[in-house]
C-alpha positions as semicolon CSV with decimal commas, in nm:
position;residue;x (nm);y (nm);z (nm)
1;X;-4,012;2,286;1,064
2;X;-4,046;1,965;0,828
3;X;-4,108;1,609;0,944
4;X;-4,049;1,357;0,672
5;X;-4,259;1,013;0,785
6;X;-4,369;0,902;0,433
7;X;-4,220;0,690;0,138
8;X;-4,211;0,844;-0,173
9;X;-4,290;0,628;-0,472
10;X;-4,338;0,842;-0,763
11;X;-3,968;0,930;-0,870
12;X;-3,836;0,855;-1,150
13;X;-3,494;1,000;-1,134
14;X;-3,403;0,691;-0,910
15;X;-3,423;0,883;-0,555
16;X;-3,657;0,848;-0,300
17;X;-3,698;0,816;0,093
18;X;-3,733;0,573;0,301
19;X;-3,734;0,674;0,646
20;X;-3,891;0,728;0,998
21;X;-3,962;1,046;1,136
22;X;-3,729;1,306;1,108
23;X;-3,774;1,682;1,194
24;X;-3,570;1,978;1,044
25;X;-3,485;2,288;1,206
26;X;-3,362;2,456;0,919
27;X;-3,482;2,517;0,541
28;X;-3,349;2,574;0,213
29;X;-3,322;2,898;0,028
30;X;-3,221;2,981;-0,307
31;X;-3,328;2,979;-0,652
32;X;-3,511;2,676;-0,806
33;X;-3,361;2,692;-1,122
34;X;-3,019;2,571;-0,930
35;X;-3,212;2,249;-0,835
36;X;-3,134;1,938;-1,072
37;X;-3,419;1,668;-1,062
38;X;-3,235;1,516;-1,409
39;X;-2,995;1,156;-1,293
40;X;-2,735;1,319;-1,496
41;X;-2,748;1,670;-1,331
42;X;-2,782;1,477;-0,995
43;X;-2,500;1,279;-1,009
44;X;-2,283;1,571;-1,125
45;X;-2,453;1,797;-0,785
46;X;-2,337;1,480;-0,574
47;X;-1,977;1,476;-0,729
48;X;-1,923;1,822;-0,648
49;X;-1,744;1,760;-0,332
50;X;-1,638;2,112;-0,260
51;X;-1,975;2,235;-0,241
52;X;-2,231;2,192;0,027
53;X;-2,498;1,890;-0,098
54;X;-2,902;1,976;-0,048
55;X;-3,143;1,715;-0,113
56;X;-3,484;1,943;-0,136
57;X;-3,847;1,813;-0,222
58;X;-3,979;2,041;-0,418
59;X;-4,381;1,960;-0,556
60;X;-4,350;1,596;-0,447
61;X;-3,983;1,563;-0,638
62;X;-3,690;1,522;-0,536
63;X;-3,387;1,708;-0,657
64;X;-3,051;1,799;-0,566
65;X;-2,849;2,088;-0,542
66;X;-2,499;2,294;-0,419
67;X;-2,663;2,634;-0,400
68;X;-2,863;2,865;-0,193
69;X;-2,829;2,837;0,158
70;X;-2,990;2,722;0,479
71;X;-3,207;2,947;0,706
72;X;-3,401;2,897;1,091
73;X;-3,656;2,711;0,996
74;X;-3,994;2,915;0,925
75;X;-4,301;2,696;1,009
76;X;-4,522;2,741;0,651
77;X;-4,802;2,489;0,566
78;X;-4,840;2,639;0,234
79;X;-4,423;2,579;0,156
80;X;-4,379;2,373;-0,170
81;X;-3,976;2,327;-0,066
82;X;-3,874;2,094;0,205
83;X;-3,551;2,065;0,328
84;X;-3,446;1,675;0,310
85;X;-3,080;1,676;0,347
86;X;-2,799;1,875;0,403
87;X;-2,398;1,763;0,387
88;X;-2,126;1,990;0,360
89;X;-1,853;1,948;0,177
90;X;-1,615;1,702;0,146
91;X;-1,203;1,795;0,157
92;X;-0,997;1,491;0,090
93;X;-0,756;1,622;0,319
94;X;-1,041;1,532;0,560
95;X;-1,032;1,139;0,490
96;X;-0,804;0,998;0,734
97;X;-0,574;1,113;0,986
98;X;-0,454;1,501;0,935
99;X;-0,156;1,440;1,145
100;X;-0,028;1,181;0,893
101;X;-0,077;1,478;0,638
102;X;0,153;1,747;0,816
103;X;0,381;1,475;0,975
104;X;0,476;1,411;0,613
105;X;0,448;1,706;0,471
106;X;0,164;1,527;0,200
107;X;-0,207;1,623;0,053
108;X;-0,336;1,301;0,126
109;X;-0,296;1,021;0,329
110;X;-0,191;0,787;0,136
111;X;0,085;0,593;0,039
112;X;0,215;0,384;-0,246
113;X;0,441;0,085;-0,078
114;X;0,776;-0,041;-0,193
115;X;0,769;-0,339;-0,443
116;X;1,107;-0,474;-0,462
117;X;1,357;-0,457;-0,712
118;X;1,304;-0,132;-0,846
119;X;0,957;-0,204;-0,946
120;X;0,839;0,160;-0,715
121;X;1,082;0,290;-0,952
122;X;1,213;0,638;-0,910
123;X;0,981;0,727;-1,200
124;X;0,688;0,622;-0,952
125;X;0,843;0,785;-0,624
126;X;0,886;1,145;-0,857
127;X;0,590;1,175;-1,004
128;X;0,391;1,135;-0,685
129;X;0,631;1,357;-0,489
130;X;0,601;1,603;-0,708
131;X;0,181;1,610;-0,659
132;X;0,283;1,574;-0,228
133;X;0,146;1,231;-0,256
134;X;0,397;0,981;-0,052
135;X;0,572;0,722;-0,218
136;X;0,861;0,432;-0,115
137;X;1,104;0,303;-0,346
138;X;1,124;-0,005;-0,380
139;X;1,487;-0,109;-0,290
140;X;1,498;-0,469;-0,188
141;X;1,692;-0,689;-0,373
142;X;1,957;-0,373;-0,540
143;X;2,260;-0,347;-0,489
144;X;2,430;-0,098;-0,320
145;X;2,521;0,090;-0,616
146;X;2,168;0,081;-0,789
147;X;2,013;0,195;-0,472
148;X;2,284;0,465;-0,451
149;X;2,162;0,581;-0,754
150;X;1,813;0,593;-0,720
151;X;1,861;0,763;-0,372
152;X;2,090;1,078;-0,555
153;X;1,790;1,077;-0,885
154;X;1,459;1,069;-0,613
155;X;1,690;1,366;-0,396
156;X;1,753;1,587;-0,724
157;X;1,383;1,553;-0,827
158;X;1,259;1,628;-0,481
159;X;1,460;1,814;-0,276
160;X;1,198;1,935;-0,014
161;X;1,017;1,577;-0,083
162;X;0,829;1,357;0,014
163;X;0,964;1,040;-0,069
164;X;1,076;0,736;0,162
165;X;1,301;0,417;0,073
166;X;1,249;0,107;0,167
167;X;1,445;-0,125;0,413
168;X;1,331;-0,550;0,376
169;X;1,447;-0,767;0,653
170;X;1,728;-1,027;0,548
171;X;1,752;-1,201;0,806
172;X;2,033;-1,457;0,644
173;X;2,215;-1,204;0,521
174;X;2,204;-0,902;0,810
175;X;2,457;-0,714;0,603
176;X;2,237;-0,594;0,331
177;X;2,053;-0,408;0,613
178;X;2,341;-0,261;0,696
179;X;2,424;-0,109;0,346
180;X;2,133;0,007;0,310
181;X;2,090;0,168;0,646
182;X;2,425;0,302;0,604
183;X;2,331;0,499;0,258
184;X;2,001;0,686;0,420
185;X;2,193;0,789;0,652
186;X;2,479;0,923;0,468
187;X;2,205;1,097;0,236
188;X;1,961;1,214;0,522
189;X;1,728;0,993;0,426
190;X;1,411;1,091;0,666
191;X;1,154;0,835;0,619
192;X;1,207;0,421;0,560
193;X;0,934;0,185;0,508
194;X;1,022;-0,131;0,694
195;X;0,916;-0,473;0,561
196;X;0,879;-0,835;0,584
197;X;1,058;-0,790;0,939
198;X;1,033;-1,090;1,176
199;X;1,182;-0,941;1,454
200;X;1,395;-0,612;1,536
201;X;1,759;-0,598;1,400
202;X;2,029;-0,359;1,556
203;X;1,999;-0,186;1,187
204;X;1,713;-0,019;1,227
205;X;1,727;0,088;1,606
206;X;2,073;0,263;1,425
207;X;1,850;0,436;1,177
208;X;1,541;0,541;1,443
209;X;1,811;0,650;1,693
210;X;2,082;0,860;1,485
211;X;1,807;1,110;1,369
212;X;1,708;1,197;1,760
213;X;1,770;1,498;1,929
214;X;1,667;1,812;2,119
215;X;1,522;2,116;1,937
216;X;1,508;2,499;2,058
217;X;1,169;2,405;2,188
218;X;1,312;2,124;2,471
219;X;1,105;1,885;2,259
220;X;1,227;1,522;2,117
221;X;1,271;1,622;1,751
222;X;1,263;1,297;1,508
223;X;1,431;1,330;1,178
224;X;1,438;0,942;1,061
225;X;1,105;0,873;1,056
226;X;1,009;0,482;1,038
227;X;0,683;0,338;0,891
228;X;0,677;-0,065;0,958
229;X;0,431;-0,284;0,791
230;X;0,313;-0,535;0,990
231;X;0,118;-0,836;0,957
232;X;0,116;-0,969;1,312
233;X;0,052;-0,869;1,668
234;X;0,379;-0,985;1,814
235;X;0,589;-0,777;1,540
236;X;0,389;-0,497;1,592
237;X;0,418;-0,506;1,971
238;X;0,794;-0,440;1,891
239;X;0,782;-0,120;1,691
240;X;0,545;0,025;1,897
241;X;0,750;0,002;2,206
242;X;1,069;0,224;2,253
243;X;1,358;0,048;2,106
244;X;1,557;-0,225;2,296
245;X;1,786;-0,072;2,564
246;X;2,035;-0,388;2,515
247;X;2,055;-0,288;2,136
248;X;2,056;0,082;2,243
249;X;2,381;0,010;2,454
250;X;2,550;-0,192;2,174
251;X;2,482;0,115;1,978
252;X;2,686;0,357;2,224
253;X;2,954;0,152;2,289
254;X;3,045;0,115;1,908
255;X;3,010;0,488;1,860
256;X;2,683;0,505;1,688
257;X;2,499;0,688;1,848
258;X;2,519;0,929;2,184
259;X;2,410;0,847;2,541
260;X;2,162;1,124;2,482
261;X;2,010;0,957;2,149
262;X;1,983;0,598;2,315
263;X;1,810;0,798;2,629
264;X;1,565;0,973;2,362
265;X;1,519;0,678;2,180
266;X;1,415;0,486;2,502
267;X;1,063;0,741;2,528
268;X;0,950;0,723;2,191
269;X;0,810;0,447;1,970
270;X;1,035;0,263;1,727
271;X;0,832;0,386;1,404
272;X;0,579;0,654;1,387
273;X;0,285;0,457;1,167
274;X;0,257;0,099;1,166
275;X;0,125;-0,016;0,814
276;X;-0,128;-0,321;0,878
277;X;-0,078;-0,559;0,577
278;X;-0,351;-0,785;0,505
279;X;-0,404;-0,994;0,235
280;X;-0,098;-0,813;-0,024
281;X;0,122;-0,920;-0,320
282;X;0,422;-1,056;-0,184
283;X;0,548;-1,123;0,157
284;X;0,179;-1,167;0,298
285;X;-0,006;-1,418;0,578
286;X;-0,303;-1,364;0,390
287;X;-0,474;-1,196;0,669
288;X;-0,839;-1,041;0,637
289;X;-0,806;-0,663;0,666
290;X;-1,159;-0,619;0,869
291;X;-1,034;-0,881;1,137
292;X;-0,678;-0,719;1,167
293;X;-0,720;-0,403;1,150
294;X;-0,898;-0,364;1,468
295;X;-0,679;-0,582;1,627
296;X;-0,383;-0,358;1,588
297;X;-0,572;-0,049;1,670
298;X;-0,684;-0,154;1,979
299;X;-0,324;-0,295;2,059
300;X;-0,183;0,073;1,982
301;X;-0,415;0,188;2,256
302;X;-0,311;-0,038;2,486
303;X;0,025;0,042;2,455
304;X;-0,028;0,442;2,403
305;X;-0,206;0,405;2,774
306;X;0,109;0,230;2,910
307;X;0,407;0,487;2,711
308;X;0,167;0,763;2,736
309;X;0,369;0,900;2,391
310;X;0,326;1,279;2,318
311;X;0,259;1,144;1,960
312;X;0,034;0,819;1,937
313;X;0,127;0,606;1,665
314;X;-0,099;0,596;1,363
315;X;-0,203;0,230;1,190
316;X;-0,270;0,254;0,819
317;X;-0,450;-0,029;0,615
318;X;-0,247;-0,191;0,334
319;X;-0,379;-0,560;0,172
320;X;-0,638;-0,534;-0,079
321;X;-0,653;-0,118;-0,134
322;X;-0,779;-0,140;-0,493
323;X;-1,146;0,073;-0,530
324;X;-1,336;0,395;-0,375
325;X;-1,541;0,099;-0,181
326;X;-1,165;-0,105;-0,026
327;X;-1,074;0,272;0,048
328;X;-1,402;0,378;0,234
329;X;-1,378;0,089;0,407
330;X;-1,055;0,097;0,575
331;X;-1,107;0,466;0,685
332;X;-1,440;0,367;0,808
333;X;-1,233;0,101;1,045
334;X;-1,027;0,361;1,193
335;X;-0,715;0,392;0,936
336;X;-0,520;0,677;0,943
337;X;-0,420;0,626;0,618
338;X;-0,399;0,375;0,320
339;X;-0,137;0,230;0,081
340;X;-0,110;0,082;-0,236
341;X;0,070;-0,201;-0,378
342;X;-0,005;-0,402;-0,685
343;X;-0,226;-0,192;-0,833
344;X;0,086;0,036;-0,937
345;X;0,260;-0,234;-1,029
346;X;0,076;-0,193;-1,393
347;X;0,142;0,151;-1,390
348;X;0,305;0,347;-1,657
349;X;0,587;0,449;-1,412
350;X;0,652;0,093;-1,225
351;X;0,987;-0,066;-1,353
352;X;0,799;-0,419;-1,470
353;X;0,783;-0,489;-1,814
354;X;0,522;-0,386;-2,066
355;X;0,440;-0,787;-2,086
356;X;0,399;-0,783;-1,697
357;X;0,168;-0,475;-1,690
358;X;-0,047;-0,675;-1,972
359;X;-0,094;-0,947;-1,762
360;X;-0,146;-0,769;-1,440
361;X;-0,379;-0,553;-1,627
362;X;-0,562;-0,865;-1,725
363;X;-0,568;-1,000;-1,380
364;X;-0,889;-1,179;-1,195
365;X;-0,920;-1,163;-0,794
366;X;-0,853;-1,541;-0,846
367;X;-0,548;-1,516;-1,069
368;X;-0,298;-1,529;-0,746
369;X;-0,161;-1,747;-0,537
370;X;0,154;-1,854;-0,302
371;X;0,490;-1,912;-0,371
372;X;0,850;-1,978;-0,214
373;X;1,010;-1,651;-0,167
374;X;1,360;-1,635;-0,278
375;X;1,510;-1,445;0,058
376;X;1,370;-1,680;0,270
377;X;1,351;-1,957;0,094
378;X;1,521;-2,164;0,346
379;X;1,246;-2,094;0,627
380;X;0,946;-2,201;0,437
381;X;0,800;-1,847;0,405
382;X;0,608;-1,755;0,113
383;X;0,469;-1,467;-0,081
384;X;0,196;-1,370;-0,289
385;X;0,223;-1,389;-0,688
386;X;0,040;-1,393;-1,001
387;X;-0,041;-1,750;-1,105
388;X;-0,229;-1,630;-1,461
389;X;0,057;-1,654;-1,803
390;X;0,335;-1,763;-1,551
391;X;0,440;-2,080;-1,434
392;X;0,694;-1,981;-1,226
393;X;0,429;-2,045;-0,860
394;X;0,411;-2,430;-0,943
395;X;0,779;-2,422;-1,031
396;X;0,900;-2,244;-0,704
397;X;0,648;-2,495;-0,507
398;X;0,799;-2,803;-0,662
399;X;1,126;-2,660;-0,603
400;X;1,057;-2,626;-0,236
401;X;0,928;-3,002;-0,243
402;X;1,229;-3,117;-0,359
403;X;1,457;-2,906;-0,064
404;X;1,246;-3,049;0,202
405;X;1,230;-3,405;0,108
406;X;1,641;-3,455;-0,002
407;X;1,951;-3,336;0,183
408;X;2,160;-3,265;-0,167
409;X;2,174;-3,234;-0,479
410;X;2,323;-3,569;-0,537
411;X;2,012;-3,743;-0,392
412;X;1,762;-3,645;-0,628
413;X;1,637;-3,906;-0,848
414;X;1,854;-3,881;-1,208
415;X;1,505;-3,824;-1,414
416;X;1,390;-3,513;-1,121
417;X;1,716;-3,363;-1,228
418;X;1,705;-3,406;-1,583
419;X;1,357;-3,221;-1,542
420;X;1,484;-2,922;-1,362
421;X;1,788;-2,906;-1,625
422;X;1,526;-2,854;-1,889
423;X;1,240;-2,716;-1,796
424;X;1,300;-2,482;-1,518
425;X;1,659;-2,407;-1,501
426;X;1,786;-2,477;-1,871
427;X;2,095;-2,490;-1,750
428;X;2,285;-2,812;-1,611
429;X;2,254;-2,757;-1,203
430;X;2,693;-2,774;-1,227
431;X;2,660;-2,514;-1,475
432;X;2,404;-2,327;-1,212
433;X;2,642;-2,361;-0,893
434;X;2,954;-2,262;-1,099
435;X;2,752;-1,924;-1,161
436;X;2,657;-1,915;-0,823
437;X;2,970;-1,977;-0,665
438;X;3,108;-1,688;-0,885
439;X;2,868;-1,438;-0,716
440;X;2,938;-1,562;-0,365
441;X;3,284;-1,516;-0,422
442;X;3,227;-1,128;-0,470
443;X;2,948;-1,051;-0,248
444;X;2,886;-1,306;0,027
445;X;3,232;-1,563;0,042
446;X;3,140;-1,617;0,416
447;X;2,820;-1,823;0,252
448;X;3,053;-1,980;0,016
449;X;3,208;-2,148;0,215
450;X;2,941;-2,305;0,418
451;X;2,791;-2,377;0,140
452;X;3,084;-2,566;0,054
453;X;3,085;-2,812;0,347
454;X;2,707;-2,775;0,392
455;X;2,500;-3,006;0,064
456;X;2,159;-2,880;0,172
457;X;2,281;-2,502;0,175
458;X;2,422;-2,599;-0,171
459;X;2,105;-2,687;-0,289
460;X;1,883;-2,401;-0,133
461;X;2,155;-2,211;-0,336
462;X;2,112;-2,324;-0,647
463;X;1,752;-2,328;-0,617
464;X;1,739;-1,968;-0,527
465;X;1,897;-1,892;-0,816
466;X;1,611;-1,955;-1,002
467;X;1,389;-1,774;-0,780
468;X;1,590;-1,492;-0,761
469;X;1,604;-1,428;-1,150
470;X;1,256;-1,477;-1,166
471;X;1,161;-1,145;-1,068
472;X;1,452;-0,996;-1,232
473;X;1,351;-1,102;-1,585
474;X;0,963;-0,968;-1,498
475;X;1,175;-0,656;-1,464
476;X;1,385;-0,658;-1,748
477;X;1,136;-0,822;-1,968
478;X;1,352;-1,130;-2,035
479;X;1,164;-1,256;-2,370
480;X;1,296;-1,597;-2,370
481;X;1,145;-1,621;-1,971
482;X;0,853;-1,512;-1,985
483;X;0,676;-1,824;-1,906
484;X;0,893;-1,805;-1,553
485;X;0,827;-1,466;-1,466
486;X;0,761;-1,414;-1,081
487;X;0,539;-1,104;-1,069
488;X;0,429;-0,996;-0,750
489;X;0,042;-0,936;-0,694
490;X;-0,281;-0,996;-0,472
491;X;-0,598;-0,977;-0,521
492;X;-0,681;-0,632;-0,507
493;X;-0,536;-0,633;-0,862
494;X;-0,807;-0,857;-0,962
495;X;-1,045;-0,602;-0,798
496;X;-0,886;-0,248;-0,982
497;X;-0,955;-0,447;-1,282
498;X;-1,332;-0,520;-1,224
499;X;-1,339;-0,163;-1,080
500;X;-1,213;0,052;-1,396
501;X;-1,310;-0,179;-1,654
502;X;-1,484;0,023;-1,993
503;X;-1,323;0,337;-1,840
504;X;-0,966;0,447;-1,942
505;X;-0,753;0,310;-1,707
506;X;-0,850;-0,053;-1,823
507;X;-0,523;-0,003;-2,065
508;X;-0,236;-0,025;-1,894
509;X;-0,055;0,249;-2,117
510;X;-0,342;0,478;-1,979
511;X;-0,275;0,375;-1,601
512;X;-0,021;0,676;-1,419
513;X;0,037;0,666;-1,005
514;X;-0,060;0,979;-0,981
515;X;-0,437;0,936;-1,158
516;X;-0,479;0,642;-0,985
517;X;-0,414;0,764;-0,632
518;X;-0,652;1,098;-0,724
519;X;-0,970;0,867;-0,851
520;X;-0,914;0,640;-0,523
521;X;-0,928;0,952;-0,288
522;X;-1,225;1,155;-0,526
523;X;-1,435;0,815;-0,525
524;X;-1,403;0,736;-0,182
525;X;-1,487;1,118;-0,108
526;X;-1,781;1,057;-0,296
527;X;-1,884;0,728;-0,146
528;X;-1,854;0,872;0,156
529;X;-2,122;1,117;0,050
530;X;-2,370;0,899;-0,060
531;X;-2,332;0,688;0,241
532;X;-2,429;0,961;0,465
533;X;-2,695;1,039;0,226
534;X;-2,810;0,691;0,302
535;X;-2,798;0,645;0,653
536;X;-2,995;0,988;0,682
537;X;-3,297;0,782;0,485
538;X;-3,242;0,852;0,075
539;X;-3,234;0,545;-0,130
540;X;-3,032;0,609;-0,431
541;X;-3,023;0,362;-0,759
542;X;-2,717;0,208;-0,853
543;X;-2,668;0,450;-1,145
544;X;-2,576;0,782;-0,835
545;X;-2,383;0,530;-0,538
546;X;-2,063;0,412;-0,856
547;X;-1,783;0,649;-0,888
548;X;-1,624;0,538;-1,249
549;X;-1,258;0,698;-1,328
550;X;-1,265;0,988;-1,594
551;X;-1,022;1,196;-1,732
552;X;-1,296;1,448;-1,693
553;X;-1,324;1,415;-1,316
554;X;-0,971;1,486;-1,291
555;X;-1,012;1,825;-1,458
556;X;-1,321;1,944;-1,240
């Protein structure tokens, strides 16, 4: 038996104790020349994360090792080993909740989220299927056609999975929903990420309750699983309460669904993981992930005591998920799982342009800020962009101005026009409506023609237009707009940069979904490590508690 009640001052490999009393009931056994007292060796014992970790003293130093093994403690005054410390591995299956990993059929849990317009391209969804990592496409703002396309591509690629596909609230136009709904469901689409929803829609009850119904076993069996992101209590509440019965009835009598589906659908949540979204890119309220968090865990207890569900829901963390610290962090709060957002947004795979990924690559935690967002433009509700080689945020705000102080287009001053004409639209606004009236005609003529008899819907109109392209021409790489690109980000970007800077992924031709999402879960695995190493009394330098990204780790 050891007792450890001293503080050791004479290393020089950067490790010593500092701790009260602490007894051992166990030793170490096994050869010394497996011990590494070297920072390099050290660091390279710590990393190895499927290997028990042994902190021995051995002389009056202190060295690390994976080998030998532990044994009843033998009481020896004459011993020159003491056992210190002793972890045992570290899976990264272990790091969040397992039932998010076989509910999904995935190796981790973790999750890269939907960035509109293509941007989780099918490239991005693929490549992480293919390693069992999940991944959303990012399918708001496509038409039905594109997203058609991307759902037949993503289903010849991955078969068996897993993949899901993203469904964005439009509240002012409700039929988008419905196309989109109406496509995973006519290609057994099993899993949707729901976004930027401010309240349910009779959509996605359709989705959750068309995939219900009984197996061999007399249990519920849920095919179309649903994972909302959420940024407030009162939206939450909603998907983690069965689905509406009004809604539910609306459903049967239109022939959507069977009494026995709306009766299912009435004991089980609406979605199976609520996403927490704190301070994202995009549709965001900005939010502080260590205040919210809790907040919606403790809210899914309240309501798991009241339901009593055979499955609780799980909350993930999303908002800021950049390093192995953000990551630790969020499990430590009680995540089941994590996701990812503009960090893969510079990724070799995401469907931005090269000159987008430069300057996301380039990005500072301070580079961001809000915006009007083109779908709801209308409402006032804003999302989170890039601010840093764009000037598109201080374009869309003035925009915005301008809708909320005049009622039309005619009553803008002559020389506020002739400023929009040339140095945001470069077009005349006639020429801008014309082109707008031309797509109305084809996909939305019921908004045509309010917008006809309506001058302020004109103008919101013609404004979106503007912000609607914006992100297109990020996409496309529109040469001539670059200064107008609207690229999507928080400040987690800012934070991936600081993180991987000097290492390889600081180019954004070196940056891939899939290496990214491996040196997240390896680094927080390793954090972890050290931080139990920590609390049990061993004060490490800086040079053992930083996990940098290496193509080397990756290979171990």
């Amino acid at each position: 038996m050891k007792t450890i009640d001293a503080v050791l001052s004479n290393q020089h490999n950067g490790l010593s104790l500092s701790a009260p009393s602490f007894t051992f009931y166990q030793t170490w056994k096994g050869s010394l020349d497996c011990v590494s007292f070297a920072p390099e060796t050290i660091k390279e014992k710590l990393l190895n994360l499927t290997q028990p970790c042994y902190v021995i003293q051995v002389n009056g130093k202190i060295g690390v090792t994976n080998e030998g093994y532990l044994s009843p403690s033998e009481h020896n005054p004459h011993s020159q080993i003491d056992l210190l410390m002793a972890l045992p591995p570290v899976q990264l299956q272990q790091l969040g909740d397992t039932n998010f990993l076989s509910f999904h059929n995935v190796k981790y849990a973790y999750l890269t989220g939907a960035m509109a317009g293509g941007i989780a391209s099918e490239d991005m969804v693929i490549a992480l299927g293919k390693e069992r990592i999940l991944s959303s496409f990012g399918a708001g703002g496509l038409p039905p056609e594109r997203l058609e396309a991307a759902i037949q591509k993503i289903q010849q690629a991955l078969p068996l999975g897993p993949y899901a596909f993203n469904l964005i609230h439009s509240p002012n136009e409700p039929a988008i929903e419905r196309r989109a709904v109406d496509l995973y469901l006519k290609y057994g689409v099993r899993t949707i990420e729901a976004s930027a929803f401010l309240d349910l829609t009779l959509n996605i009850v359709y989705y959750r309750a068309a995939g219900l119904s009984i197996n061999s076993a007399n249990e519920i069996e849920i095919k179309n699983k649903i994972i909302a992101k959420i940024s407030r209590r009162e939206v939450a509440t909603k998907f983690m309460q069965p689905a509406p019965t009004k809604m539910l009835q609306e459903l049967v009598s239109q022939g959507l669904i069977t009494e026995l589906q709306a009766n299912l659908a009435a004991t089980i949540p609406l979605a199976d993981d609520i996403t927490v979204e704190a301070d994202s890119g995009g549709h965001t309220d900005n939010r502080p992930l260590v205040c919210l968090l809790p907040s919606i865990i403790a809210l899914r207890d309240e309501i798991q005591a009241k339901y009593q569900y055979a499955k609780p829901i799980r909350i993930g963390a999303a908002g800021g998920i950049a390093t192995p610290e953000s990551v630790l962090a969020a499990f430590m709060m009680g995540a089941a799982y994590i996701v990812t957002g503009s960090i893969n947004q510079s990724c070799v795979e995401s469907g931005s342009c090269d000159h987008t990924k430069q300057l996301l690559a380039q990005a500072e935690m301070a580079d961001v800020m809000m915006a009007p967002a083109a779908d709801m433009f209308e409402m006032g509700v804003k999302l989170q962009v890039l601010k840093r080689g764009t000037m598109f945020p201080l374009r869309a705000q003035k925009l915005y101005e301008i809708y909320r102080n005049y009622n039309s287009i005619d009553e803008i001053p002559i020389a506020e026009k002739e400023k929009l004409e040339k140095q945001v639209f470069r077009k005349t606004l006639g020429e801008i409506w014309e082109e707008t009236a031309t797509y109305l005609s084809q996909k939305n003529p019921e908004k045509l023609g309010k917008a006809v008899n309506n001058p302020k819907l004109k103008m919101a109109l013609i404004f979106r237009w503007y912000l609607g392209l914006s992100s297109r021409w990020s996409n496309t790489g529109e040469t001539s707009r670059q200064v107008d690109y609207q690229i999507w980000c928080g400040p987690a970007m800012g934070s991936f940069n600081d993180w991987v800077r000097g290492s390889y992924l600081a180019e954004a031709n070196n940056r891939r979904v899939v290496d990214i999402a491996n040196h997240l879960m390896i680094g927080t695995a390793f954090l972890y490590r050290i931080q139990s190493l920590r609390i049990q009394g061993l004060q490490l330098s800086d040079y053992y508690t930083q996990y940098y990204p290496t193509r080397s780790t990756l290979q171990v």
